Amino acid sequence: MSPLSLYVHFPWCIQKCPYCDFNSHAVKNPIPEAAYIDALLADLQADLALLAAPRIITSIFMGGGTPSLFSPESLLRLLTEIGRLVPVDAQCEITLEANPGTFESAKFRDFRALGINRLSIGIQSFHDRHLRKLGRVHSAAEAKLAVEIAVKAGFDNFNLDLMFGLPDQSESEALNDVETAIGLAPTHISFYQLTLEPNTYFYKFPPKLPEDDVIFAAQKRCQRLLADNGYQQYEVSAYAKLGKQSRHNRNYWQFGDYLGIGAGAHGKITRSLPNDILRTVKPRSPEQYLSQPGKSQCETIAVAHLPLEFLMNQLRLKAGFSLEEYQSATGLAADSLEPSLSICLAQGLLQRQGLVYTCTDKGWDFLDVVLEKFID
């Protein structure tokens, strides 16, 4: 049984952040927890019927939104029923996203007792004025307290989310955020630049962001600091201690298969190569999702799009890819990457070391340029 990941989306938050383009909705009424768990399980059963053969779940990621708004009892029911519907690896990585404004000691002890063995905590910044501009519901002090609660609850594997390039953020403030995060000893740090995405408040009413050269200088200094403290960059925005890379996200970036359940969730299922690789999408509105449990839009990835689909994820990884991995994931011959692959090598955007192709520093900084060359 080849490995498979499971993503579970929880669409509710305490409030909507002005930069967020994820499918999240501010809580206005009590969350219909029981009904939503029912819908998730019906959704999972429908997706499992799409598999060409039995598969084993090796990672579960509960994202959002804010999954930690749900009760431990609801998540216990969800995880228990998942285990009854599909085989789950005994060493399964089970991640829960959480915002510092939702941390309670007893609740997180219960989460750990359920078998959840990894947290991803949305800090974003340790400066109160930046948190206010980002619309976060927590303070810097609450962010530090959340980590303390997590550690006391038994979580020894956790990620901290940080953003840089924030409105009016100085280089020294960005560096201080990273220094503070390192001091809290997470096993993983996600460090990514604020971007103004369509359909967000910030896109409609753009804040004043630092100049590009200030952002770039801050990024480079922070990356050096992370490396000096044992956090190795393995993806564009992901840094981890040795052996603590996110198993779930690595599978996604390596063009692996994953089921996506929940409002607006996406999935990818390989049934046969190269002609039957499915993308699934669930109804985005929580109300529509609850009214049509198990409904999914399925689309077969066109064979001509597979080179780009593979590379747009794989090239985000520092480890790059081999032609054998490409053939195994897509079912296509190695020469289907030509002539674009040779052009990128000649232009110094990609490099080959043995059997492995990776981005050069130039290619890493201009990844969009690299990928454009593989558009059918």
XYZ file of C-alpha atoms in Angstrom:
376
model
C 0.000 0.000 0.000
C 1.717 3.191 -1.174
C 1.698 6.138 1.275
C -0.996 8.782 1.278
C -1.464 12.034 3.210
C -4.722 13.441 4.541
C -5.477 17.156 4.803
C -8.487 18.197 6.915
C -9.714 21.789 6.574
C -11.491 23.674 9.363
C -12.857 26.943 7.919
C -13.602 28.990 11.043
C -11.449 31.628 12.789
C -12.065 34.078 15.599
C -11.700 36.827 13.005
C -10.484 37.156 9.414
C -6.955 38.565 9.056
C -6.595 41.296 6.392
C -3.775 39.467 4.547
C -5.363 35.988 4.558
C -6.550 34.450 1.281
C -7.241 31.016 2.770
C -10.795 29.709 2.996
C -11.493 31.004 6.487
C -14.547 32.679 7.967
C -14.997 34.652 11.180
C -17.122 32.845 13.763
C -20.506 34.563 14.132
C -22.506 31.724 15.680
C -21.569 28.592 17.595
C -19.545 26.291 15.353
C -21.640 23.259 14.292
C -18.953 20.838 15.434
C -20.931 17.588 15.328
C -22.436 18.322 11.908
C -19.061 19.314 10.513
C -17.396 16.118 11.754
C -20.252 14.164 10.140
C -19.614 15.958 6.851
C -15.848 15.356 7.059
C -16.365 11.626 7.503
C -18.836 11.437 4.602
C -16.318 13.406 2.548
C -13.529 10.976 3.432
C -15.621 7.947 2.502
C -16.374 9.476 -0.897
C -12.688 10.172 -1.542
C -11.618 6.695 -0.484
C -13.959 5.300 -3.139
C -11.849 7.112 -5.765
C -8.685 5.186 -4.887
C -7.614 2.514 -7.352
C -6.165 0.383 -4.531
C -5.942 0.446 -0.710
C -3.556 3.076 0.666
C -2.099 3.825 4.092
C -2.224 7.269 5.714
C 1.259 8.407 6.769
C 0.440 11.994 7.750
C -2.621 13.972 8.792
C -2.648 17.774 8.767
C -5.548 19.651 10.346
C -5.414 23.197 8.979
C -7.619 26.189 8.590
C -8.957 28.457 9.722
C -8.294 27.542 13.302
C -8.779 23.822 14.022
C -7.915 24.378 17.682
C -11.309 26.091 18.091
C -12.839 22.596 17.982
C -13.164 20.598 21.186
C -10.902 17.625 21.988
C -14.037 15.452 22.004
C -14.829 16.378 18.384
C -11.263 15.736 17.244
C -11.205 12.414 19.112
C -14.297 11.303 17.209
C -12.761 12.465 13.931
C -9.431 10.685 14.429
C -11.114 7.520 15.726
C -13.406 7.287 12.694
C -10.558 8.033 10.293
C -8.754 5.026 11.763
C -11.812 2.850 11.154
C -12.205 3.954 7.541
C -8.598 3.741 6.344
C -5.317 2.198 7.614
C -3.206 4.754 9.502
C 0.519 4.246 9.995
C 1.508 3.647 13.621
C 4.102 6.430 13.266
C 1.696 8.809 11.516
C 2.617 12.493 11.789
C -0.541 14.255 13.018
C -0.332 18.055 12.906
C -2.800 20.561 14.339
C -2.684 24.240 13.379
C -3.323 26.557 16.293
C -3.424 30.291 16.953
C -2.036 31.650 20.237
C -5.379 33.271 21.059
C -6.976 29.816 21.434
C -4.474 28.168 23.811
C -5.732 26.638 27.052
C -3.538 24.300 29.111
C -6.109 21.537 29.703
C -7.342 21.633 26.098
C -3.867 21.159 24.655
C -3.047 18.358 27.084
C -6.169 16.653 25.752
C -5.083 17.276 22.159
C -1.743 15.609 22.885
C -3.493 12.645 24.526
C -5.513 12.095 21.318
C -2.319 11.219 19.456
C -1.766 14.643 17.887
C 2.031 14.777 17.900
C 2.858 18.030 16.112
C 1.628 21.627 16.338
C 1.910 24.486 13.864
C 1.484 27.739 15.770
C 0.627 30.931 13.857
C 2.802 33.516 15.589
C 3.603 35.827 12.598
C 5.446 38.392 14.779
C 6.589 39.026 18.327
C 5.954 42.778 18.079
C 2.563 43.976 19.273
C 2.314 46.842 16.770
C 2.866 44.459 13.865
C 0.370 41.980 15.274
C -2.253 44.729 15.472
C -1.639 45.756 11.838
C -1.926 42.102 10.789
C -5.265 41.774 12.570
C -4.036 39.044 14.881
C -6.083 38.339 18.020
C -3.063 37.632 20.235
C -0.261 39.702 21.728
C 3.468 38.985 21.745
C 3.206 37.846 25.370
C 0.364 35.468 24.502
C 2.435 34.065 21.648
C 5.259 33.151 24.032
C 2.762 31.763 26.542
C 1.227 29.567 23.832
C 4.593 27.919 23.218
C 5.052 27.383 26.949
C 1.598 25.756 27.167
C 2.392 23.533 24.180
C 5.656 22.310 25.682
C 4.066 21.645 29.083
C 1.270 19.724 27.323
C 3.897 17.339 25.925
C 4.481 18.700 22.415
C 8.169 18.318 21.630
C 7.674 18.746 17.875
C 6.192 22.069 16.793
C 6.439 24.704 14.081
C 6.270 28.472 14.495
C 4.970 30.616 11.616
C 6.761 33.945 11.113
C 6.248 36.628 8.465
C 8.644 39.284 7.201
C 8.238 42.306 4.954
C 5.492 43.588 7.253
C 4.119 47.153 7.068
C 6.801 49.545 8.422
C 8.919 46.629 9.650
C 12.626 47.382 10.010
C 15.410 44.916 9.315
C 16.247 44.782 13.024
C 12.614 43.997 13.931
C 12.531 41.096 11.476
C 15.794 39.807 12.937
C 14.430 40.145 16.472
C 11.357 38.083 15.539
C 13.595 35.248 14.333
C 15.871 35.508 17.396
C 12.840 35.321 19.702
C 11.462 32.310 17.837
C 14.805 30.490 18.029
C 14.874 31.139 21.772
C 11.612 29.203 22.132
C 13.313 26.109 20.623
C 10.800 24.978 17.977
C 11.807 22.042 15.799
C 10.575 23.835 12.677
C 10.148 27.459 11.565
C 8.092 28.657 8.606
C 9.480 32.038 7.544
C 7.702 33.679 4.647
C 7.185 37.098 3.122
C 3.901 38.965 3.426
C 2.295 39.182 -0.004
C -0.819 41.118 -0.957
C -3.103 38.420 -2.334
C -6.268 39.104 -4.378
C -9.572 38.926 -2.481
C -8.010 40.180 0.748
C -8.499 43.457 2.627
C -4.806 44.299 2.196
C -5.102 43.856 -1.566
C -8.018 46.296 -1.714
C -6.430 48.724 0.758
C -2.654 48.119 0.479
C -0.555 49.004 3.515
C 2.829 50.664 3.049
C 5.420 47.896 2.857
C 9.201 48.263 3.191
C 11.278 48.797 0.051
C 12.299 45.634 -1.780
C 15.987 46.051 -0.924
C 15.150 46.371 2.786
C 13.015 43.213 2.634
C 15.721 41.297 0.748
C 18.459 42.351 3.183
C 16.307 41.350 6.172
C 15.514 38.001 4.584
C 19.185 37.185 3.975
C 20.255 38.137 7.517
C 17.426 36.100 9.030
C 18.276 33.097 6.860
C 21.896 33.226 8.022
C 20.722 33.408 11.636
C 18.467 30.388 11.160
C 21.277 28.381 9.553
C 23.732 29.336 12.306
C 21.272 27.935 14.858
C 20.737 24.582 13.149
C 17.585 25.376 11.158
C 18.327 24.139 7.659
C 16.256 25.528 4.804
C 14.740 22.635 2.879
C 11.980 24.523 1.050
C 11.409 28.131 -0.031
C 9.892 29.109 3.332
C 10.576 26.080 5.574
C 13.474 25.594 8.016
C 13.896 22.576 10.267
C 16.167 20.951 12.789
C 17.757 17.691 11.693
C 15.089 15.015 11.168
C 12.203 17.434 11.808
C 11.107 18.384 8.314
C 7.330 18.312 7.900
C 6.489 14.873 6.530
C 3.108 16.069 5.334
C 4.385 19.110 3.463
C 7.309 17.207 1.945
C 4.851 14.753 0.437
C 2.915 17.643 -1.082
C 6.040 19.285 -2.515
C 7.270 15.961 -3.917
C 4.072 15.615 -5.975
C 2.805 12.890 -3.657
C -0.852 11.948 -3.260
C -3.119 13.394 -0.601
C -6.801 13.435 0.213
C -8.312 16.817 0.998
C -11.490 16.914 3.050
C -13.358 19.892 4.462
C -14.786 23.108 3.030
C -12.694 24.235 0.065
C -10.089 21.464 0.507
C -8.044 20.267 -2.461
C -6.670 16.766 -3.051
C -4.580 14.817 -5.561
C -5.098 11.126 -6.268
C -3.034 9.016 -8.683
C -5.083 6.164 -10.105
C -2.822 5.255 -13.015
C 0.097 6.976 -14.752
C 0.144 9.231 -16.640
C -3.468 9.500 -17.805
C -5.504 9.235 -14.621
C -4.234 11.650 -11.950
C -7.158 13.446 -10.290
C -7.457 16.826 -8.629
C -10.385 17.096 -6.225
C -11.988 20.267 -4.852
C -14.700 20.509 -2.203
C -17.437 23.196 -1.925
C -15.835 26.343 -0.502
C -18.732 27.735 1.525
C -19.116 26.019 4.934
C -22.891 26.169 4.551
C -22.806 24.555 1.116
C -20.294 21.979 2.296
C -22.512 20.989 5.221
C -25.575 20.733 2.976
C -23.842 18.496 0.405
C -21.589 16.101 2.347
C -19.337 14.009 0.148
C -19.724 16.280 -2.898
C -16.530 16.836 -4.846
C -15.406 18.284 -8.158
C -12.901 15.982 -9.877
C -10.653 16.902 -12.753
C -8.025 14.801 -14.501
C -4.673 16.546 -14.874
C -3.847 16.860 -18.567
C -0.739 14.877 -19.460
C 0.733 17.965 -21.135
C 0.542 19.809 -17.788
C 2.323 17.164 -15.728
C 5.897 18.494 -16.190
C 4.906 21.897 -14.794
C 2.685 20.371 -12.085
C 5.625 18.255 -10.911
C 8.265 20.996 -11.055
C 6.248 23.810 -9.498
C 6.286 21.825 -6.251
C 9.520 19.845 -6.503
C 11.730 22.849 -7.327
C 10.603 24.544 -4.107
C 12.704 21.919 -2.324
C 16.428 22.506 -1.847
C 16.973 18.784 -2.529
C 15.679 19.142 -6.090
C 14.722 16.050 -8.087
C 16.086 13.225 -10.198
C 14.753 12.096 -13.557
C 13.892 8.771 -11.937
C 11.677 10.579 -9.407
C 10.069 12.528 -12.226
C 9.293 9.376 -14.199
C 7.994 7.588 -11.091
C 5.649 10.443 -10.125
C 4.312 11.285 -13.583
C 4.736 8.170 -15.712
C 6.365 10.312 -18.407
C 9.684 9.743 -20.146
C 12.635 11.873 -19.046
C 12.839 13.610 -22.415
C 9.373 15.121 -21.855
C 11.195 17.839 -19.866
C 13.177 18.869 -22.933
C 14.154 21.311 -24.316
C 13.200 23.419 -21.274
C 15.505 21.501 -18.923
C 18.553 22.043 -21.131
C 17.683 25.731 -21.576
C 17.537 26.227 -17.789
C 20.903 24.502 -17.375
C 22.463 26.650 -20.093
C 21.070 29.857 -18.559
C 22.360 29.012 -15.094
C 18.894 28.683 -13.560
C 19.284 24.974 -12.797
C 22.308 22.827 -12.069
C 22.933 19.090 -12.114
C 24.953 17.268 -9.477
C 25.184 13.593 -10.314
C 21.620 12.520 -11.044
C 19.963 15.398 -9.170
C 18.724 18.704 -10.603
C 18.411 21.696 -8.277
C 17.917 25.428 -8.609
C 21.012 27.598 -8.614
C 20.966 30.672 -6.365
C 19.802 32.632 -9.417
C 17.088 30.070 -10.178
C 16.008 30.032 -6.541
C 15.540 33.825 -6.541
C 13.668 33.725 -9.876
C 11.726 30.481 -9.565
C 8.787 31.890 -11.544
C 11.139 32.443 -14.504
C 12.245 28.811 -14.294
C 8.694 27.484 -14.198
C 7.552 29.668 -17.085
C 9.868 27.686 -19.349
C 7.915 24.492 -18.645
C 4.456 25.896 -19.405
C 2.936 23.856 -22.208
